[in-house]
Structures are given as structure tokens and as C-alpha cells.
């Protein structure tokens, strides 16, 4: 059943909507976490470093996918909030057509550019093969990621955050099972982890599509719903493209950061990889709030309920800051035991520098978590009202700060310079987004 987010107490509505998203995000991060743990424990720390290097490129490409599919669904949410059911169905059909074209283009480009990209960031010889093998398989199966994100955002635009959760949990369980089968039983190494990811995502997306279009009358599309004109398509792309570019611009800065990190020994890269996976687990609640606020703001803005938009954002701000205090404390306390999960018994003398790199990153960034958490709130609130240019510019600012910092700080402060590169980019982007939101919201 679809959910009308224009009724009821804003805080309760947002919390109820976000809970399935948060649970789903945590499940997804858990299987990514376990995926990396299995690589580190059952292959080698060099394999862990190799897979870690791929994160900047997968975020660059998949971030583009997340951004554009999320942006396409904003128009769907606005039409649903305005009770234009015919327009909403036409919006879904248009979004699906755009997604198919996107899949073909991205698959071709990413597969062709994998090797040059790894050479561009000076990937070390001892980890290059691991990184290349993993990336080429993941990019070859990008269709599953596009499909799952598209159907998930369509359902969330209609107020249903539970159905994507069920299929994401299924995907997570399947991924972990295939990891154990392919890596431990079959001995496929890094390519086993990549195949497990691609197969589980594609299977989950297929089942979610079948269920959603059979279950919800609102999604009963006719042939005419897929016949669109460029003007209507542009209404979606003008929101989706800036959101996609915003993710990709942010990811480009992370590519520069990874290039700077590649100048350090593989132990530092492995420690940074472990820390990133741990940190991702503690970021999922604000990310869930962000997904909820985008759909909430989209529906209420479409319905003309500006006061509810303001109340909902303010309520989410309070929840976000409360969660931030708890998560940053837990991450600092659990940094060492969680890092130990990634290390095999035969890592030997390499254990100490890996621990050190991971713990330093987690302890320092935990202090600055409020800035990171605010990015998810205000970026999604602006996107929900259709103001996508300002979040894009915040992404540009984040890119400039991260690039400049990654080129200078590590030379003077070593590995700590890598850590503070992230911190400075969070501070700059969050301040710009907060100011942009305050300026854009109507006074009455």
C-alpha cells in the first residue's frame, strides 16, 4: 500500500518511513562489510587493499546511478503528492526508459576505462590484479544496480519504503552465501566476491520488479506510459542529472584522495579500507533520514504544504544530531575490535600498521561526524523541493577542498593528512548546504 506523507505528525511520519530504509541500508552495508572481511581473512591483506582501491571508482559510477535514479523519482513523488495519477504513471515509464539507456552507456564506458583508470591513480603492482579483476566484473553487471535502485526509488516516491527492504535483505543474505561458496569452497578469490555481488543484486532487482508491478495498482503501466516527449523527459533529467553529477563530483574528489593514499604502503591502504567499511556502518541512519526527507519534502512540496516541509526538516535535524552523538561514540569505542575482523591469523607483523591506520582514521573522523550527518539532511531536503543546482555546487566545493587537501596535506602531515582531507570536505559542504536551505525556504 502506498503511503501519503502529507498527513500526520511530521516527525512520526519521517521516522516510520525511514526505519525500513535504515534497516535496508544497514543490511546492505553488512553484506559489503562481510564481503570485505572474507576477502581480508581468506585471501590476503593485499587483496583487501586491492578491493579497497576499487571503492573510489565504484562510488564514482554507482553514485551517479544512485543520484540519477533518485532524481528521476523526485518528479514521480511530486506528481503523486499532487494526486496526478496519470502523470505519475507516465513519470515511472519515462524513468524506466531513461534507466535502460543509462545502463547500456555506463556498462560500455566503465568496462573500457577500468584499466586506464587504475593506472591513472598509480595503483601499486602488488594489488593491481586484485583491483582490476574485481572492477571489471562489477562494472559488467551494473544493470542489477541500476534496476534495483530504480524500482526502490519509485516505490519510495509513492511512500513505500518496506518493499525495497525485504528484497534488499534477500540480496544481502544471498550475497554472503555466495561469498562463502565462491571464495572459500570454490577458491575463486577476488572474482568470487565480485560475482557474488553482481548475482545477488540482479536477482533481488528482478524479484522486486515482479512483485511491485503485480502488487500495486498505481504501477499498472500501459504502452502509452512509455511514450514520452523530450520536454517531459527533461522535467526528470533536470533533477536527476545534477543529483547524479553531485555524487560523481564528490566521488572524483575521493579518486584524488585514493591516488594520494596509493603512495603509502599496502598496509595503510588495507587499514584505510577496513576503516571505511566500519565508518559506512555508522553512516546509515542519517542516510536513511536523507532518503525519507527527500520523499517527504517531494510529496509535501507538490501538495503545497510548505509549513509541513519546514517542520519535517527541523524534526529530522533534532533526530539526526541525537543519533550522531551515539554513533560517533560507538565508532570510537569499537574501532579496534571491528578492524580485527578483517585480518587473517597469518598477517603477522603487518597487523600493527593496519590497526594503526584504521584506528587513527576512525577516532579522528568520529569527532567531525555532525558535519557529515548534516550533509545528508540538507542535501536531500533541497533536492526534494527540486533545487538540485545548490547541492551540485556543494559537491563542487567538496571536490575542490578534497582535491586541494589530498595534494598538499599528506606531504606535510603524512597519513593524518589523508584523514583530514575527508574532514575538511565535510565541513565545507555542510556549511554551504545549510546556508542554501535557509535561503531557499520561503519565509511564509
PDB file of C-alpha atoms in Angstrom, residues 141-312:
ATOM      1  CA  UNK A 141      26.993  -6.392 -14.055  1.00  0.00           C
ATOM      2  CA  UNK A 142      25.988  -2.793 -13.406  1.00  0.00           C
ATOM      3  CA  UNK A 143      22.495  -3.475 -14.801  1.00  0.00           C
ATOM      4  CA  UNK A 144      21.483  -5.069 -11.480  1.00  0.00           C
ATOM      5  CA  UNK A 145      22.451  -1.980  -9.515  1.00  0.00           C
ATOM      6  CA  UNK A 146      20.562   0.353 -11.885  1.00  0.00           C
ATOM      7  CA  UNK A 147      17.452  -1.853 -11.849  1.00  0.00           C
ATOM      8  CA  UNK A 148      17.302  -2.234  -8.070  1.00  0.00           C
ATOM      9  CA  UNK A 149      17.842   1.471  -7.387  1.00  0.00           C
ATOM     10  CA  UNK A 150      15.245   2.493  -9.950  1.00  0.00           C
ATOM     11  CA  UNK A 151      12.458   0.310  -8.589  1.00  0.00           C
ATOM     12  CA  UNK A 152      13.415   1.177  -4.990  1.00  0.00           C
ATOM     13  CA  UNK A 153      13.199   4.909  -5.570  1.00  0.00           C
ATOM     14  CA  UNK A 154       9.931   4.574  -7.499  1.00  0.00           C
ATOM     15  CA  UNK A 155       8.360   2.721  -4.572  1.00  0.00           C
ATOM     16  CA  UNK A 156       9.751   5.211  -2.050  1.00  0.00           C
ATOM     17  CA  UNK A 157       8.379   8.100  -4.121  1.00  0.00           C
ATOM     18  CA  UNK A 158       4.961   6.530  -3.579  1.00  0.00           C
ATOM     19  CA  UNK A 159       5.635   6.256   0.141  1.00  0.00           C
ATOM     20  CA  UNK A 160       6.539   2.539   0.273  1.00  0.00           C
ATOM     21  CA  UNK A 161       9.891   2.045   1.962  1.00  0.00           C
ATOM     22  CA  UNK A 162       9.181  -1.513   3.168  1.00  0.00           C
ATOM     23  CA  UNK A 163       9.110  -3.490  -0.082  1.00  0.00           C
ATOM     24  CA  UNK A 164      12.663  -2.471  -1.109  1.00  0.00           C
ATOM     25  CA  UNK A 165      13.788  -3.522   2.372  1.00  0.00           C
ATOM     26  CA  UNK A 166      12.510  -7.082   2.000  1.00  0.00           C
ATOM     27  CA  UNK A 167      14.340  -7.608  -1.261  1.00  0.00           C
ATOM     28  CA  UNK A 168      17.481  -5.893  -0.015  1.00  0.00           C
ATOM     29  CA  UNK A 169      17.604  -8.295   2.922  1.00  0.00           C
ATOM     30  CA  UNK A 170      17.208 -11.157   0.458  1.00  0.00           C
ATOM     31  CA  UNK A 171      20.069  -9.767  -1.610  1.00  0.00           C
ATOM     32  CA  UNK A 172      22.273  -9.391   1.479  1.00  0.00           C
ATOM     33  CA  UNK A 173      21.749 -12.975   2.631  1.00  0.00           C
ATOM     34  CA  UNK A 174      22.300 -14.315  -0.880  1.00  0.00           C
ATOM     35  CA  UNK A 175      25.471 -12.242  -1.290  1.00  0.00           C
ATOM     36  CA  UNK A 176      27.029 -13.553   1.912  1.00  0.00           C
ATOM     37  CA  UNK A 177      26.127 -17.134   0.995  1.00  0.00           C
ATOM     38  CA  UNK A 178      27.642 -16.779  -2.465  1.00  0.00           C
ATOM     39  CA  UNK A 179      30.765 -15.155  -0.977  1.00  0.00           C
ATOM     40  CA  UNK A 180      31.357 -18.174   1.220  1.00  0.00           C
ATOM     41  CA  UNK A 181      30.661 -20.539  -1.675  1.00  0.00           C
ATOM     42  CA  UNK A 182      32.750 -18.792  -4.333  1.00  0.00           C
ATOM     43  CA  UNK A 183      35.704 -17.678  -2.192  1.00  0.00           C
ATOM     44  CA  UNK A 184      36.089 -20.453   0.395  1.00  0.00           C
ATOM     45  CA  UNK A 185      34.616 -23.500  -1.346  1.00  0.00           C
ATOM     46  CA  UNK A 186      35.447 -22.746  -4.989  1.00  0.00           C
ATOM     47  CA  UNK A 187      38.638 -20.780  -4.304  1.00  0.00           C
ATOM     48  CA  UNK A 188      37.789 -18.073  -6.840  1.00  0.00           C
ATOM     49  CA  UNK A 189      39.460 -15.309  -4.837  1.00  0.00           C
ATOM     50  CA  UNK A 190      38.512 -11.693  -5.505  1.00  0.00           C
ATOM     51  CA  UNK A 191      36.450 -12.530  -8.590  1.00  0.00           C
ATOM     52  CA  UNK A 192      34.248 -14.706  -6.356  1.00  0.00           C
ATOM     53  CA  UNK A 193      33.380 -11.644  -4.250  1.00  0.00           C
ATOM     54  CA  UNK A 194      32.576  -9.661  -7.403  1.00  0.00           C
ATOM     55  CA  UNK A 195      30.371 -12.388  -8.890  1.00  0.00           C
ATOM     56  CA  UNK A 196      28.525 -12.752  -5.573  1.00  0.00           C
ATOM     57  CA  UNK A 197      27.727  -9.031  -5.569  1.00  0.00           C
ATOM     58  CA  UNK A 198      26.514  -8.907  -9.168  1.00  0.00           C
ATOM     59  CA  UNK A 199      24.357 -12.050  -8.967  1.00  0.00           C
ATOM     60  CA  UNK A 200      22.683 -11.093  -5.679  1.00  0.00           C
ATOM     61  CA  UNK A 201      21.869  -7.555  -6.863  1.00  0.00           C
ATOM     62  CA  UNK A 202      20.428  -8.687 -10.184  1.00  0.00           C
ATOM     63  CA  UNK A 203      18.316 -11.420  -8.586  1.00  0.00           C
ATOM     64  CA  UNK A 204      16.930  -9.042  -5.955  1.00  0.00           C
ATOM     65  CA  UNK A 205      16.109  -6.384  -8.569  1.00  0.00           C
ATOM     66  CA  UNK A 206      14.238  -8.881 -10.752  1.00  0.00           C
ATOM     67  CA  UNK A 207      12.072 -10.133  -7.889  1.00  0.00           C
ATOM     68  CA  UNK A 208      11.379  -6.595  -6.668  1.00  0.00           C
ATOM     69  CA  UNK A 209      10.189  -5.508 -10.124  1.00  0.00           C
ATOM     70  CA  UNK A 210       7.901  -8.526 -10.477  1.00  0.00           C
ATOM     71  CA  UNK A 211       6.385  -8.053  -7.027  1.00  0.00           C
ATOM     72  CA  UNK A 212       5.940  -4.267  -7.245  1.00  0.00           C
ATOM     73  CA  UNK A 213       4.233  -4.154 -10.619  1.00  0.00           C
ATOM     74  CA  UNK A 214       1.909  -7.015  -9.708  1.00  0.00           C
ATOM     75  CA  UNK A 215       1.166  -5.786  -6.198  1.00  0.00           C
ATOM     76  CA  UNK A 216       0.391  -2.096  -6.717  1.00  0.00           C
ATOM     77  CA  UNK A 217      -2.449  -0.912  -8.993  1.00  0.00           C
ATOM     78  CA  UNK A 218      -0.792   2.502  -9.127  1.00  0.00           C
ATOM     79  CA  UNK A 219       2.061   0.904 -11.089  1.00  0.00           C
ATOM     80  CA  UNK A 220      -0.072  -0.816 -13.725  1.00  0.00           C
ATOM     81  CA  UNK A 221       1.578   0.782 -16.741  1.00  0.00           C
ATOM     82  CA  UNK A 222       0.214   0.778 -20.282  1.00  0.00           C
ATOM     83  CA  UNK A 223       2.146   1.116 -23.505  1.00  0.00           C
ATOM     84  CA  UNK A 224       1.250   4.809 -23.644  1.00  0.00           C
ATOM     85  CA  UNK A 225       3.032   5.407 -20.336  1.00  0.00           C
ATOM     86  CA  UNK A 226       6.340   4.619 -22.035  1.00  0.00           C
ATOM     87  CA  UNK A 227       5.690   7.051 -24.866  1.00  0.00           C
ATOM     88  CA  UNK A 228       7.137  10.325 -23.724  1.00  0.00           C
ATOM     89  CA  UNK A 229       8.380  13.546 -25.241  1.00  0.00           C
ATOM     90  CA  UNK A 230      11.658  15.266 -24.575  1.00  0.00           C
ATOM     91  CA  UNK A 231      10.005  18.053 -22.617  1.00  0.00           C
ATOM     92  CA  UNK A 232       8.542  15.603 -20.097  1.00  0.00           C
ATOM     93  CA  UNK A 233      11.779  13.613 -20.010  1.00  0.00           C
ATOM     94  CA  UNK A 234      13.692  16.822 -19.350  1.00  0.00           C
ATOM     95  CA  UNK A 235      11.487  17.527 -16.308  1.00  0.00           C
ATOM     96  CA  UNK A 236      13.055  14.366 -14.844  1.00  0.00           C
ATOM     97  CA  UNK A 237      16.583  14.810 -16.160  1.00  0.00           C
ATOM     98  CA  UNK A 238      16.887  18.403 -14.955  1.00  0.00           C
ATOM     99  CA  UNK A 239      16.563  16.991 -11.429  1.00  0.00           C
ATOM    100  CA  UNK A 240      18.326  13.672 -11.996  1.00  0.00           C
ATOM    101  CA  UNK A 241      21.431  14.891 -13.836  1.00  0.00           C
ATOM    102  CA  UNK A 242      22.526  17.444 -11.204  1.00  0.00           C
ATOM    103  CA  UNK A 243      21.960  14.859  -8.464  1.00  0.00           C
ATOM    104  CA  UNK A 244      23.997  12.306 -10.411  1.00  0.00           C
ATOM    105  CA  UNK A 245      26.757  14.819 -11.081  1.00  0.00           C
ATOM    106  CA  UNK A 246      26.750  15.813  -7.426  1.00  0.00           C
ATOM    107  CA  UNK A 247      27.548  12.212  -6.440  1.00  0.00           C
ATOM    108  CA  UNK A 248      30.121  11.861  -9.195  1.00  0.00           C
ATOM    109  CA  UNK A 249      31.788  15.163  -8.364  1.00  0.00           C
ATOM    110  CA  UNK A 250      32.075  14.070  -4.738  1.00  0.00           C
ATOM    111  CA  UNK A 251      33.460  10.717  -5.904  1.00  0.00           C
ATOM    112  CA  UNK A 252      36.013  12.446  -8.139  1.00  0.00           C
ATOM    113  CA  UNK A 253      37.478  14.043  -5.052  1.00  0.00           C
ATOM    114  CA  UNK A 254      37.700  10.594  -3.472  1.00  0.00           C
ATOM    115  CA  UNK A 255      39.615   9.398  -6.546  1.00  0.00           C
ATOM    116  CA  UNK A 256      42.212  12.113  -5.886  1.00  0.00           C
ATOM    117  CA  UNK A 257      42.288  11.038  -2.246  1.00  0.00           C
ATOM    118  CA  UNK A 258      42.834   7.406  -3.279  1.00  0.00           C
ATOM    119  CA  UNK A 259      45.642   8.470  -5.609  1.00  0.00           C
ATOM    120  CA  UNK A 260      47.349  10.181  -2.665  1.00  0.00           C
ATOM    121  CA  UNK A 261      46.744   7.133  -0.456  1.00  0.00           C
ATOM    122  CA  UNK A 262      48.343   4.853  -3.075  1.00  0.00           C
ATOM    123  CA  UNK A 263      51.679   6.491  -2.298  1.00  0.00           C
ATOM    124  CA  UNK A 264      51.585   4.754   1.093  1.00  0.00           C
ATOM    125  CA  UNK A 265      52.399   1.043   1.660  1.00  0.00           C
ATOM    126  CA  UNK A 266      49.611  -1.562   1.155  1.00  0.00           C
ATOM    127  CA  UNK A 267      49.219  -1.858   4.942  1.00  0.00           C
ATOM    128  CA  UNK A 268      47.969   1.731   5.101  1.00  0.00           C
ATOM    129  CA  UNK A 269      45.623   1.108   2.173  1.00  0.00           C
ATOM    130  CA  UNK A 270      44.291  -2.031   3.894  1.00  0.00           C
ATOM    131  CA  UNK A 271      43.791  -0.131   7.164  1.00  0.00           C
ATOM    132  CA  UNK A 272      42.015   2.712   5.378  1.00  0.00           C
ATOM    133  CA  UNK A 273      39.793   0.168   3.598  1.00  0.00           C
ATOM    134  CA  UNK A 274      38.834  -1.500   6.881  1.00  0.00           C
ATOM    135  CA  UNK A 275      38.117   1.882   8.494  1.00  0.00           C
ATOM    136  CA  UNK A 276      35.953   2.964   5.553  1.00  0.00           C
ATOM    137  CA  UNK A 277      33.826  -0.171   5.822  1.00  0.00           C
ATOM    138  CA  UNK A 278      33.391   0.342   9.580  1.00  0.00           C
ATOM    139  CA  UNK A 279      32.524   4.018   9.095  1.00  0.00           C
ATOM    140  CA  UNK A 280      29.925   3.169   6.450  1.00  0.00           C
ATOM    141  CA  UNK A 281      28.008   1.099   9.002  1.00  0.00           C
ATOM    142  CA  UNK A 282      27.693   4.124  11.287  1.00  0.00           C
ATOM    143  CA  UNK A 283      26.510   6.403   8.472  1.00  0.00           C
ATOM    144  CA  UNK A 284      23.377   4.507   7.530  1.00  0.00           C
ATOM    145  CA  UNK A 285      20.902   6.169   9.901  1.00  0.00           C
ATOM    146  CA  UNK A 286      21.461   9.718   8.537  1.00  0.00           C
ATOM    147  CA  UNK A 287      21.465   8.326   5.010  1.00  0.00           C
ATOM    148  CA  UNK A 288      18.078   6.735   5.757  1.00  0.00           C
ATOM    149  CA  UNK A 289      16.803  10.028   7.160  1.00  0.00           C
ATOM    150  CA  UNK A 290      18.006  11.695   3.959  1.00  0.00           C
ATOM    151  CA  UNK A 291      16.099   9.261   1.721  1.00  0.00           C
ATOM    152  CA  UNK A 292      12.987   9.779   3.857  1.00  0.00           C
ATOM    153  CA  UNK A 293      13.242  13.564   3.827  1.00  0.00           C
ATOM    154  CA  UNK A 294      13.609  13.631   0.027  1.00  0.00           C
ATOM    155  CA  UNK A 295      10.330  11.723  -0.469  1.00  0.00           C
ATOM    156  CA  UNK A 296       8.613  13.596   2.376  1.00  0.00           C
ATOM    157  CA  UNK A 297       9.632  17.010   1.055  1.00  0.00           C
ATOM    158  CA  UNK A 298       8.835  15.992  -2.546  1.00  0.00           C
ATOM    159  CA  UNK A 299       5.255  14.972  -1.700  1.00  0.00           C
ATOM    160  CA  UNK A 300       4.556  17.945   0.590  1.00  0.00           C
ATOM    161  CA  UNK A 301       6.126  20.449  -1.789  1.00  0.00           C
ATOM    162  CA  UNK A 302       3.998  19.030  -4.612  1.00  0.00           C
ATOM    163  CA  UNK A 303       0.911  19.380  -2.384  1.00  0.00           C
ATOM    164  CA  UNK A 304       1.810  22.964  -1.464  1.00  0.00           C
ATOM    165  CA  UNK A 305       2.337  22.122   2.232  1.00  0.00           C
ATOM    166  CA  UNK A 306       5.343  24.389   2.804  1.00  0.00           C
ATOM    167  CA  UNK A 307       4.824  24.562   6.553  1.00  0.00           C
ATOM    168  CA  UNK A 308       4.989  20.772   6.807  1.00  0.00           C
ATOM    169  CA  UNK A 309       8.222  20.807   4.830  1.00  0.00           C
ATOM    170  CA  UNK A 310       9.839  23.141   7.368  1.00  0.00           C
ATOM    171  CA  UNK A 311       8.516  21.204  10.369  1.00  0.00           C
ATOM    172  CA  UNK A 312       9.678  17.890   8.915  1.00  0.00           C
TER     173      UNK A 312
END
